[in-house]
Structures are given as C-alpha cells and as structure tokens.
Coordinates of N, CA and C in Angstrom, one line a residue:
M1151 N 137.3 88.4 35.8 CA 137.0 89.8 36.2 C 137.6 90.6 35.0
D1152 N 136.7 91.4 34.3 CA 137.4 92.3 33.3 C 138.1 93.6 33.8
G1153 N 138.8 94.2 32.8 CA 139.6 95.4 33.5 C 138.9 96.4 34.1
K1154 N 137.7 96.8 33.5 CA 136.9 97.6 34.2 C 136.6 97.4 35.7
T1155 N 136.1 96.2 36.0 CA 135.7 95.8 37.1 C 136.9 95.8 38.1
A1156 N 137.8 95.3 37.6 CA 139.0 95.4 38.4 C 139.5 96.8 39.1
I1157 N 139.4 97.7 37.9 CA 139.8 98.8 38.4 C 138.9 99.6 39.5
L1158 N 137.6 99.6 39.2 CA 136.6 100.0 40.2 C 136.6 99.2 41.4
S1159 N 137.0 97.9 41.4 CA 137.1 97.3 42.7 C 138.3 97.8 43.4
K1160 N 139.5 98.2 42.8 CA 140.5 98.6 43.7 C 140.2 100.1 44.0
I1161 N 139.3 100.9 43.3 CA 139.1 102.3 43.8 C 138.0 102.1 45.2
R1162 N 137.1 101.2 45.1 CA 136.1 100.8 46.3 C 137.0 100.4 47.3
A1163 N 138.0 99.5 47.2 CA 138.8 99.0 48.3 C 139.7 100.4 48.9
S1164 N 140.2 101.2 48.1 CA 141.0 102.1 48.8 C 140.3 103.1 49.4
L1165 N 139.0 103.2 48.9 CA 138.0 104.2 49.6 C 137.2 103.5 50.9
K1166 N 137.4 102.3 51.0 CA 136.9 101.5 52.0 C 135.5 101.4 51.9
A1167 N 135.0 101.5 50.6 CA 133.6 101.3 50.4 C 133.0 100.0 50.5
P1168 N 131.8 99.9 51.1 CA 131.3 98.3 51.1 C 130.7 98.2 49.8
T1169 N 130.7 96.8 49.5 CA 130.4 96.3 48.0 C 128.8 96.5 47.8
A1170 N 128.0 96.4 48.9 CA 126.5 96.9 48.7 C 126.4 98.2 49.3
D1171 N 126.6 99.2 48.5 CA 126.5 100.6 48.9 C 125.4 101.2 48.4
D1172 N 124.1 100.7 48.9 CA 122.9 101.4 48.5 C 122.7 102.8 49.1
E1173 N 123.2 103.1 50.0 CA 123.1 104.6 50.4 C 123.9 105.5 49.4
R1174 N 124.9 105.2 49.2 CA 125.7 106.0 48.1 C 125.0 106.2 46.7
R1175 N 124.5 104.9 46.5 CA 124.0 104.8 45.1 C 122.8 105.9 45.2
A1176 N 121.9 105.7 46.2 CA 120.8 106.8 46.4 C 121.2 108.1 46.3
V1177 N 122.4 108.5 46.9 CA 122.7 109.9 46.8 C 122.9 110.2 45.5
V1178 N 123.6 109.5 44.6 CA 124.0 109.8 43.4 C 122.6 109.8 42.5
A1179 N 121.7 108.9 42.7 CA 120.4 108.9 42.0 C 119.8 110.4 42.2
A1180 N 119.8 110.7 43.5 CA 119.2 112.1 43.8 C 119.8 113.1 43.2
R1181 N 121.0 113.1 43.3 CA 121.8 114.4 42.6 C 121.3 114.3 41.0
L1182 N 121.4 113.2 40.3 CA 121.1 113.1 38.9 C 119.8 113.6 38.6
A1183 N 118.6 113.3 39.6 CA 117.2 113.6 39.3 C 117.0 115.2 39.7
Q1184 N 117.7 115.6 40.7 CA 117.6 117.2 41.0 C 118.7 118.1 40.7
T1185 N 119.1 117.9 39.6 CA 120.5 118.6 39.2 C 120.2 120.2 39.6
P1186 N 121.3 120.7 40.3 CA 121.1 122.2 40.7 C 121.5 123.0 39.5
K1187 N 120.8 124.0 39.4 CA 120.9 124.9 38.3 C 121.9 126.1 38.6
G1188 N 122.7 126.4 37.6 CA 123.6 127.6 37.9 C 122.9 128.9 37.7
I1189 N 123.7 130.0 37.7 CA 123.0 131.2 37.4 C 123.0 131.3 36.0
I1190 N 121.8 131.9 35.5 CA 121.5 132.0 34.2 C 121.4 133.5 33.9
P1191 N 122.1 134.1 33.0 CA 122.3 135.5 32.6 C 121.0 136.0 32.2
A1192 N 120.5 137.0 32.5 CA 119.5 137.7 32.0 C 119.4 138.3 30.6
R1193 N 120.6 138.2 29.9 CA 120.9 138.8 28.8 C 119.9 138.0 27.8
G1194 N 120.0 136.9 27.6 CA 119.1 136.1 26.7 C 117.6 135.9 27.1
Q1195 N 117.3 136.2 28.2 CA 116.0 135.9 28.6 C 114.8 137.1 28.2
L1196 N 114.7 137.0 26.7 CA 114.1 138.2 26.1 C 112.6 137.5 25.5
P1197 N 111.5 138.5 25.2 CA 110.5 137.9 24.3 C 110.9 137.2 23.3
A1198 N 110.2 136.3 22.6 CA 110.7 135.7 21.5 C 111.3 136.0 20.3
E1199 N 110.5 137.2 19.8 CA 111.2 138.0 18.6 C 112.4 138.6 19.0
E1200 N 112.4 139.4 20.2 CA 113.7 139.8 20.6 C 114.9 138.9 20.7
R1201 N 114.4 137.6 21.1 CA 115.5 136.8 21.4 C 116.0 136.2 19.9
V1202 N 115.4 136.2 18.8 CA 115.8 135.9 17.5 C 116.6 137.0 17.1
Q1203 N 116.2 138.4 17.4 CA 117.0 139.3 16.9 C 118.6 139.3 17.5
L1204 N 118.6 139.1 18.7 CA 119.6 139.0 19.7 C 120.6 137.9 19.0
F1205 N 120.1 136.8 18.7 CA 120.7 135.7 18.1 C 121.6 136.2 16.8
R1206 N 120.7 136.7 15.9 CA 121.2 137.2 14.7 C 122.2 138.2 14.9
S1207 N 122.1 139.2 15.8 CA 123.3 140.1 16.0 C 124.5 139.5 16.5
M1208 N 124.4 138.4 17.4 CA 125.6 138.0 18.1 C 126.1 137.0 17.0
A1209 N 125.5 136.2 16.2 CA 126.2 135.4 15.1 C 126.7 136.2 14.1
E1210 N 126.2 137.3 13.5 CA 126.8 138.1 12.7 C 128.1 138.9 13.3
K1211 N 128.0 139.1 14.6 CA 129.2 139.7 15.4 C 130.5 138.9 15.0
Y1212 N 130.1 137.7 15.0 CA 131.3 136.6 14.7 C 131.4 136.0 13.6
N1213 N 131.1 136.9 12.4 CA 131.4 136.6 11.1 C 130.5 135.6 10.3
A1214 N 129.3 135.4 11.0 CA 128.3 134.4 10.3 C 127.5 135.4 9.5
T1215 N 126.6 134.9 8.6 CA 125.8 135.7 7.9 C 124.3 135.1 8.2
T1216 N 123.2 135.8 8.2 CA 121.9 135.2 8.6 C 120.8 135.7 7.6
E1217 N 119.9 135.0 7.4 CA 118.7 135.6 6.8 C 117.4 134.8 7.3
R1218 N 116.3 135.3 7.0 CA 115.0 134.8 7.6 C 114.2 134.3 6.4
V1219 N 113.4 133.2 6.5 CA 112.5 132.7 5.5 C 111.2 132.3 6.2
E1220 N 110.1 132.2 5.6 CA 108.8 132.1 6.3 C 108.6 130.5 6.5
T1221 N 108.9 129.7 5.5 CA 108.6 128.4 5.6 C 109.8 127.6 4.8
M1222 N 109.9 126.2 5.3 CA 110.8 125.4 4.6 C 110.8 125.4 3.0
D1223 N 109.6 125.8 2.4 CA 109.3 125.9 1.0 C 110.4 126.8 0.4
A1224 N 110.8 127.9 1.2 CA 111.5 128.8 0.6 C 113.1 128.4 0.6
L1225 N 113.3 127.5 1.4 CA 114.9 127.1 1.7 C 115.7 126.8 0.2
P1226 N 115.1 125.9 -0.6 CA 115.9 125.7 -1.9 C 116.5 127.0 -2.5
A1227 N 115.5 127.9 -2.7 CA 115.7 129.2 -3.4 C 116.8 130.1 -2.5
A1228 N 116.5 130.1 -1.1 CA 117.6 130.7 -0.4 C 119.1 130.1 -0.5
V1229 N 118.9 128.8 -0.7 CA 120.3 128.2 -0.7 C 120.8 128.5 -2.1
S1230 N 120.2 128.3 -3.1 CA 120.6 128.7 -4.6 C 121.1 130.1 -4.7
T1231 N 120.3 131.3 -3.9 CA 120.9 132.3 -4.1 C 122.1 132.5 -3.3
Y1232 N 122.3 131.9 -2.2 CA 123.5 132.1 -1.4 C 124.9 131.6 -2.3
L1233 N 124.6 130.4 -2.9 CA 125.6 129.8 -3.7 C 126.1 130.6 -5.1
M1234 N 124.9 131.2 -5.7 CA 125.0 132.0 -6.7 C 125.7 133.4 -6.3
G1235 N 125.5 133.9 -5.3 CA 126.1 135.1 -4.8 C 127.5 135.1 -4.3
R1236 N 127.9 133.8 -4.3 CA 129.5 133.5 -3.8 C 130.1 132.8 -4.9
N1237 N 129.5 132.8 -6.1 CA 130.1 132.2 -7.3 C 130.6 130.7 -7.0
L1238 N 129.6 129.9 -6.3 CA 129.9 128.9 -5.9 C 129.1 127.6 -6.9
P1239 N 129.7 126.7 -7.0 CA 128.8 125.4 -7.9 C 127.4 125.2 -7.3
A1240 N 126.5 124.9 -8.1 CA 125.2 124.8 -7.6 C 125.2 123.2 -7.1
A1241 N 125.8 123.0 -6.1 CA 125.7 121.7 -5.4 C 125.9 121.8 -4.0
I1242 N 125.2 120.9 -3.2 CA 125.4 121.0 -1.9 C 125.3 119.4 -1.4
R1243 N 125.8 119.2 -0.2 CA 125.5 117.9 0.5 C 124.7 118.0 1.8
I1244 N 123.8 117.0 1.9 CA 123.1 117.1 3.1 C 122.9 115.5 3.6
G1245 N 122.5 115.5 4.9 CA 122.3 114.1 5.6 C 121.0 113.6 5.3
A1246 N 120.4 112.8 6.0 CA 119.0 112.2 6.2 C 118.0 112.9 6.8
D1247 N 118.2 114.2 7.2 CA 117.5 115.0 8.1 C 115.9 115.0 7.3
P1248 N 114.9 114.5 8.1 CA 113.6 114.5 7.5 C 113.1 115.9 7.2
R1249 N 113.5 116.7 8.1 CA 113.1 118.3 7.9 C 113.7 118.8 6.7
L1250 N 115.0 118.6 6.4 CA 115.6 119.0 5.2 C 115.0 118.3 3.8
A1251 N 114.7 117.1 4.2 CA 114.1 116.4 3.0 C 112.8 116.7 2.6
S1252 N 112.1 117.5 3.6 CA 110.5 117.9 3.3 C 110.8 119.2 2.5
A1253 N 112.0 119.8 2.3 CA 111.9 121.1 1.4 C 111.8 120.7 -0.1
P1254 N 111.2 121.5 -1.0 CA 111.0 121.3 -2.3 C 112.2 121.5 -3.1
W1255 N 113.3 120.8 -2.9 CA 114.5 120.9 -3.8 C 114.3 120.8 -5.2
A1256 N 113.3 120.0 -5.6 CA 113.2 120.0 -7.2 C 112.8 121.2 -7.8
T1257 N 112.4 122.2 -7.0 CA 112.0 123.5 -7.6 C 113.4 124.2 -8.1
E1258 N 114.4 123.8 -7.6 CA 115.7 124.5 -8.1 C 116.2 123.3 -9.0
A1259 N 115.9 123.5 -10.3 CA 116.4 122.3 -11.2 C 117.7 122.2 -11.4
T1260 N 118.5 123.4 -11.1 CA 119.9 123.3 -11.5 C 120.7 122.9 -10.1
L1261 N 120.3 122.7 -9.1 CA 120.8 122.4 -7.8 C 121.0 121.0 -7.6
E1262 N 122.3 120.5 -7.8 CA 122.7 119.1 -7.3 C 122.7 118.7 -5.8
I1263 N 121.9 117.8 -5.4 CA 121.9 117.6 -4.0 C 122.7 116.1 -3.8
R1264 N 123.7 116.2 -3.0 CA 124.4 114.9 -2.7 C 124.0 114.6 -1.3
H1265 N 124.1 113.2 -1.1 CA 123.6 112.8 0.2 C 124.6 112.0 1.1
G1266 N 124.6 112.0 2.4 CA 125.6 111.4 3.2 C 126.7 112.3 3.7
A1267 N 127.6 111.6 4.4 CA 128.6 112.4 5.0 C 129.5 113.0 3.9
S1268 N 130.3 113.9 4.4 CA 131.1 114.7 3.3 C 132.5 113.9 3.2
D1269 N 133.1 113.8 2.0 CA 134.3 113.1 1.7 C 135.5 114.2 1.6
G1270 N 135.1 115.5 2.0 CA 136.0 116.4 2.1 C 136.2 117.2 0.6
E1271 N 135.5 116.8 -0.3 CA 135.6 117.4 -1.6 C 134.3 118.4 -1.8
D1272 N 133.4 118.6 -0.9 CA 132.2 119.4 -1.1 C 132.6 120.8 -0.8
L1273 N 132.1 121.7 -1.5 CA 132.4 123.1 -1.3 C 131.2 123.7 -0.2
A1274 N 129.9 123.2 -0.3 CA 129.0 123.6 0.4 C 127.9 122.4 1.1
A1275 N 127.6 122.5 2.2 CA 127.0 121.5 2.8 C 125.6 122.3 3.7
V1276 N 124.6 121.6 4.0 CA 123.4 122.0 4.5 C 123.1 121.1 5.7
S1277 N 123.1 121.7 6.9 CA 122.7 120.8 8.0 C 121.4 121.5 8.8
H1278 N 120.8 120.8 9.7 CA 119.6 121.4 10.4 C 120.2 121.3 12.0
A1279 N 120.2 122.5 12.5 CA 120.5 122.9 14.0 C 119.5 122.1 14.9
F1280 N 120.0 121.5 15.9 CA 119.1 121.0 17.0 C 118.4 122.5 17.7
G1281 N 119.2 123.4 17.8 CA 118.6 124.7 18.6 C 119.8 125.6 18.3
A1282 N 119.6 126.8 19.3 CA 120.8 127.9 19.2 C 120.4 128.7 20.5
V1283 N 121.6 129.4 20.8 CA 121.7 130.1 22.1 C 121.7 131.7 21.5
A1284 N 120.8 132.3 21.9 CA 120.6 133.8 21.6 C 121.7 134.5 22.3
E1285 N 122.0 134.3 23.5 CA 123.0 135.0 24.3 C 124.3 135.2 23.6
T1286 N 124.7 134.2 23.0 CA 126.1 134.1 22.3 C 126.2 133.9 20.9
G1287 N 125.0 133.8 20.2 CA 124.9 133.6 18.7 C 125.3 132.2 18.2
T1288 N 125.2 131.2 19.3 CA 125.8 129.9 19.1 C 124.8 128.7 18.6
L1289 N 125.3 128.0 17.6 CA 124.3 126.9 17.0 C 124.6 125.6 17.8
A1290 N 123.8 124.7 18.0 CA 123.9 123.5 18.8 C 123.6 122.4 17.7
L1291 N 124.7 121.7 17.2 CA 124.6 120.8 16.1 C 124.9 119.3 16.7
L1292 N 123.9 118.3 16.4 CA 123.9 116.9 16.9 C 124.5 116.1 15.7
S1293 N 125.5 115.2 16.1 CA 126.0 114.3 15.0 C 125.0 113.2 14.8
G1294 N 125.0 112.5 13.7 CA 124.4 111.3 13.4 C 124.0 111.2 11.9
P1295 N 123.2 110.3 11.6 CA 123.0 109.9 10.1 C 122.1 111.2 9.6
D1296 N 121.4 111.8 10.4 CA 120.5 112.9 9.8 C 121.4 114.1 9.4
N1297 N 122.4 114.6 10.4 CA 123.2 115.6 10.1 C 124.8 115.1 10.4
P1298 N 125.4 114.4 9.3 CA 126.7 113.9 9.9 C 127.6 115.0 10.2
V1299 N 128.5 114.6 11.2 CA 129.4 115.7 11.8 C 130.6 116.2 10.7
T1300 N 130.7 115.4 9.8 CA 131.6 115.9 8.9 C 131.2 117.2 7.8
L1301 N 129.8 117.3 8.0 CA 129.2 118.5 7.3 C 129.4 119.8 8.0
N1302 N 129.9 119.7 9.3 CA 130.1 120.8 10.2 C 131.5 121.5 10.0
F1303 N 132.5 120.4 9.4 CA 133.9 120.8 9.5 C 134.5 120.7 7.9
L1304 N 134.2 119.9 7.2 CA 134.9 119.9 5.9 C 134.6 120.6 4.9
P1305 N 133.3 120.9 4.6 CA 133.1 122.0 3.5 C 133.5 123.3 3.8
E1306 N 133.8 124.1 2.8 CA 134.3 125.6 3.0 C 133.0 126.3 3.4
H1307 N 131.9 126.0 3.0 CA 130.7 126.8 3.2 C 129.6 125.9 4.0
H1308 N 129.3 126.3 5.4 CA 128.3 125.5 5.9 C 127.0 126.5 6.0
I1309 N 125.9 126.0 5.5 CA 124.6 126.6 5.6 C 123.9 125.9 6.6
V1310 N 123.4 126.5 7.5 CA 122.6 125.7 8.8 C 121.2 126.4 8.8
V1311 N 120.3 125.4 8.9 CA 118.7 125.7 8.9 C 118.6 125.6 10.5
L1312 N 117.8 126.4 11.0 CA 117.4 126.8 12.2 C 116.1 127.3 12.4
A1313 N 115.1 126.5 13.0 CA 113.8 126.8 13.4 C 113.9 128.1 14.3
A1314 N 112.9 129.1 14.0 CA 113.1 130.4 14.9 C 112.6 130.0 16.4
D1315 N 111.7 128.9 16.5 CA 111.1 128.7 17.8 C 112.0 127.8 18.7
E1316 N 113.2 127.4 18.1 CA 114.3 126.8 18.6 C 115.4 127.4 19.2
I1317 N 115.2 128.8 18.9 CA 116.3 129.6 19.5 C 116.1 129.9 21.0
A1318 N 116.9 129.3 21.9 CA 116.8 129.5 23.3 C 117.5 130.5 23.8
G1319 N 117.3 131.2 25.0 CA 118.1 132.4 25.6 C 119.5 132.1 26.1
D1320 N 119.7 130.8 26.3 CA 120.9 130.2 27.1 C 121.3 128.8 26.8
M1321 N 122.4 128.6 27.0 CA 123.0 127.1 26.6 C 122.2 126.1 27.6
E1322 N 122.0 126.7 28.8 CA 121.4 125.5 29.7 C 120.0 125.0 29.3
T1323 N 119.2 125.7 28.6 CA 118.2 125.5 28.0 C 118.2 124.4 27.0
I1324 N 119.2 124.5 26.2 CA 119.4 123.6 25.2 C 119.9 122.1 25.6
W1325 N 120.6 122.2 26.8 CA 121.1 121.0 27.3 C 119.7 120.4 28.0
E1326 N 118.9 121.1 28.5 CA 117.7 120.5 29.2 C 116.7 119.9 27.9
R1327 N 116.7 120.8 26.7 CA 115.8 120.1 25.8 C 116.5 118.9 25.4
L1328 N 117.7 118.7 25.2 CA 118.4 117.5 24.5 C 118.2 116.5 25.5
R1329 N 118.4 116.5 26.9 CA 118.1 115.6 27.8 C 116.6 115.0 27.7
A1330 N 115.6 116.0 27.6 CA 114.4 115.7 27.4 C 113.9 114.9 26.1
A1331 N 114.7 115.2 25.0 CA 114.4 114.8 23.8 C 115.1 113.4 23.5
Q1332 N 116.4 113.1 24.1 CA 117.2 111.8 23.8 C 117.3 110.9 24.9
G1333 N 117.0 111.6 26.4 CA 117.3 110.6 27.4 C 118.7 110.3 27.7
A1334 N 118.8 109.0 27.7 CA 120.1 108.4 28.0 C 120.8 108.1 26.8
S1335 N 120.1 108.2 25.6 CA 120.7 108.0 24.5 C 121.1 109.2 23.6
M1336 N 122.1 109.9 24.2 CA 122.8 110.9 23.8 C 123.4 110.9 22.2
P1337 N 123.5 111.7 21.5 CA 124.4 111.5 20.2 C 125.9 111.5 20.6
R1338 N 126.6 110.9 19.5 CA 128.1 110.8 19.9 C 128.7 111.9 20.1
T1339 N 128.4 113.2 19.4 CA 129.0 114.4 19.6 C 127.9 115.7 19.8
V1340 N 128.1 116.5 20.4 CA 127.3 117.7 20.4 C 128.1 119.0 20.2
N1341 N 128.0 119.5 19.0 CA 128.8 120.6 18.5 C 128.1 121.9 18.9
F1342 N 128.8 122.8 19.5 CA 128.3 124.1 19.8 C 129.2 125.1 18.7
V1343 N 128.8 125.8 17.9 CA 129.4 126.4 16.8 C 128.9 128.0 16.6
T1344 N 130.0 128.9 17.1 CA 129.6 130.3 16.9 C 130.5 130.9 15.8
G1345 N 129.9 131.1 14.7 CA 130.7 131.7 13.5 C 131.4 130.7 12.8
P1346 N 132.1 131.1 11.8 CA 132.8 130.3 11.1 C 134.2 129.8 11.7
S1347 N 134.9 129.0 11.4 CA 136.2 128.6 11.9 C 137.3 129.8 11.7
R1348 N 137.9 130.0 12.8 CA 138.9 131.0 12.7 C 140.0 130.9 13.9
S1349 N 141.1 131.5 13.4 CA 142.1 131.5 14.5 C 143.2 132.8 13.9
A1350 N 143.9 133.2 15.2 CA 144.8 134.3 15.2 C 146.1 133.8 15.8
D1351 N 146.3 132.6 15.8 CA 147.6 131.9 16.2 C 148.7 132.5 15.7
I1352 N 148.8 132.8 14.4 CA 150.0 133.4 13.7 C 150.0 134.8 13.7
E1353 N 150.7 135.4 14.4 CA 151.1 137.0 14.3 C 149.9 137.5 14.7
Q1354 N 148.9 137.1 15.4 CA 147.6 137.6 15.9 C 146.8 138.0 14.6
T1355 N 146.9 137.4 13.5 CA 146.2 137.7 12.4 C 145.0 136.9 12.2
L1356 N 143.9 137.5 12.1 CA 142.7 136.7 12.2 C 142.5 135.9 10.7
L1357 N 142.5 134.6 10.8 CA 142.2 133.8 9.6 C 141.0 133.0 9.6
L1358 N 139.9 133.1 8.8 CA 139.0 132.5 8.7 C 139.1 131.2 8.0
G1359 N 138.4 130.1 8.4 CA 138.7 128.7 7.7 C 140.0 127.9 8.1
A1360 N 140.4 128.4 9.3 CA 141.4 127.7 9.9 C 141.4 126.4 10.2
H1361 N 140.2 126.0 10.8 CA 140.0 124.5 11.2 C 138.8 123.9 10.7
G1362 N 138.0 124.6 9.8 CA 136.7 124.2 9.4 C 136.3 125.2 8.1
P1363 N 135.0 125.3 8.3 CA 134.4 126.3 7.2 C 134.8 127.7 7.4
R1364 N 134.9 128.2 6.2 CA 135.4 129.6 6.3 C 134.2 130.7 6.3
A1365 N 133.1 129.9 6.0 CA 131.9 130.9 5.8 C 130.7 130.1 6.6
L1366 N 130.0 130.7 7.4 CA 128.7 130.2 7.9 C 127.6 130.9 7.6
H1367 N 126.5 130.3 7.0 CA 125.5 131.0 6.8 C 124.3 130.2 7.4
I1368 N 123.2 131.2 8.3 CA 122.2 130.4 8.9 C 120.9 131.0 8.5
V1369 N 120.2 130.0 7.9 CA 118.7 130.4 7.5 C 117.6 129.9 8.6
I1370 N 117.1 131.2 9.1 CA 116.1 130.9 10.2 C 114.7 130.8 9.7
V1371 N 114.2 129.7 9.9 CA 112.8 129.3 9.3 C 111.6 129.7 10.4
G1372 N 110.7 130.5 9.9 CA 109.5 130.8 10.5 C 109.6 131.7 11.5
N1373 N 108.5 131.7 12.6 CA 108.5 132.6 13.7 C 108.5 132.0 15.0
P1374 N 109.2 132.8 16.1 CA 109.3 132.0 17.3 C 108.0 131.8 18.0

C-alpha cells in the first residue's frame, strides 16, 4: 500500500465510510457535472465592442498600455514601434505559439526573434493570452511550450497579444472556456494578470516592476 492509499484509507475509516461507496461517488459526480454558478456582476455584460472598451479602460487604469490592430499582419510593426518608443533593443523572446508564429516577423528586418523560455536576460517578451476579463482589465495566460510562464515574469517589458473576440465579461466565463477547451488536461499554471507588477509595501510608495515586468503592453487584434 502506498502512502496516498494509506492516508485515504485512514480518512475513510475515521468517517466510517464504506469501502464500496457508490452513493457518495454519484453525489460527487453529479456535483461536478452540474456546478452551481455564483452571482455574475452586470458590469461586464455588455455588447461586444463596449466590452473591449471596458477592458481597455480597466487595463489602463492599472498602468498597462493598450493598442488595437486589425490583423496579426500588423503585429510585428506594432511590436517594433513599442520597442523603439521606449528606446529598447530590437529584440523579443516568444514561445512556440502558432498564432504568434503566423505573424510576418520577417517584415521587420531589424527585429531579433528569440525562442523558448526566458533565461532572465530578456528585456522584452511577447505572449498570446488565452482570454481576458473586461470587468477588471485582467489577462488570462496559460503556461506551456506555446507561452512559457517565464515570459510573464522575467522580462522587464511584457507585450501580450489578445484577440478582441476572446475578451469575456467576467472571470467565470474564462474558466468555462478553459474547461471546454482543455477538459481534464489543464495547464500547469493559469496566471491572471492585471497591469504590470507593482507593490507599495515600502512606505506605501507604489513601485512598478517589484515582482515582475514593470511595463505591460496589450495588443488587441481584430474585432469582437
């Protein structure tokens, strides 16, 4: 008997639960299949374009910057413009996300593209968000080879690409989409990010970049 089985056996014994407890298993299965929904605030339940605008205003309230482009074809130029405007080297790191790979990076001849997880030496990284929450201006970022979690925290500047039609009104919708898309094969981490890293622990003075990127730029692609 392994350690896990031994612990669970002791718990069942203390609860005086029968070994073949089909009735309790059925209750648990029903609960998982019919998960009750909490109260969803009306704040984010807006027409699609208004939802995008709410997301932008909330993200900018928390020190992120945003812009919109029509298609992924415009992404390389948007990234180059961002780097140039902040006097940063023309270099970014990205994962293996096929959506990012579809962008015509070669059109920006001076832009260096590095691939894979960050080693902590990158000044700028580009990720693709799974979705976003209009209600709070929050991005939902999944870990994995497509978008390594190190890109969310190690570079000083994080550029996140977000499809306009993936901006949801509330966080609950994001979880529903994730369960529908991944099933039981959830990513190792799901990071909800609202604005760049910041802290006011020392003398109540707001400091950007305390525990991660000091700048977050969101490129919203397409129409909802």
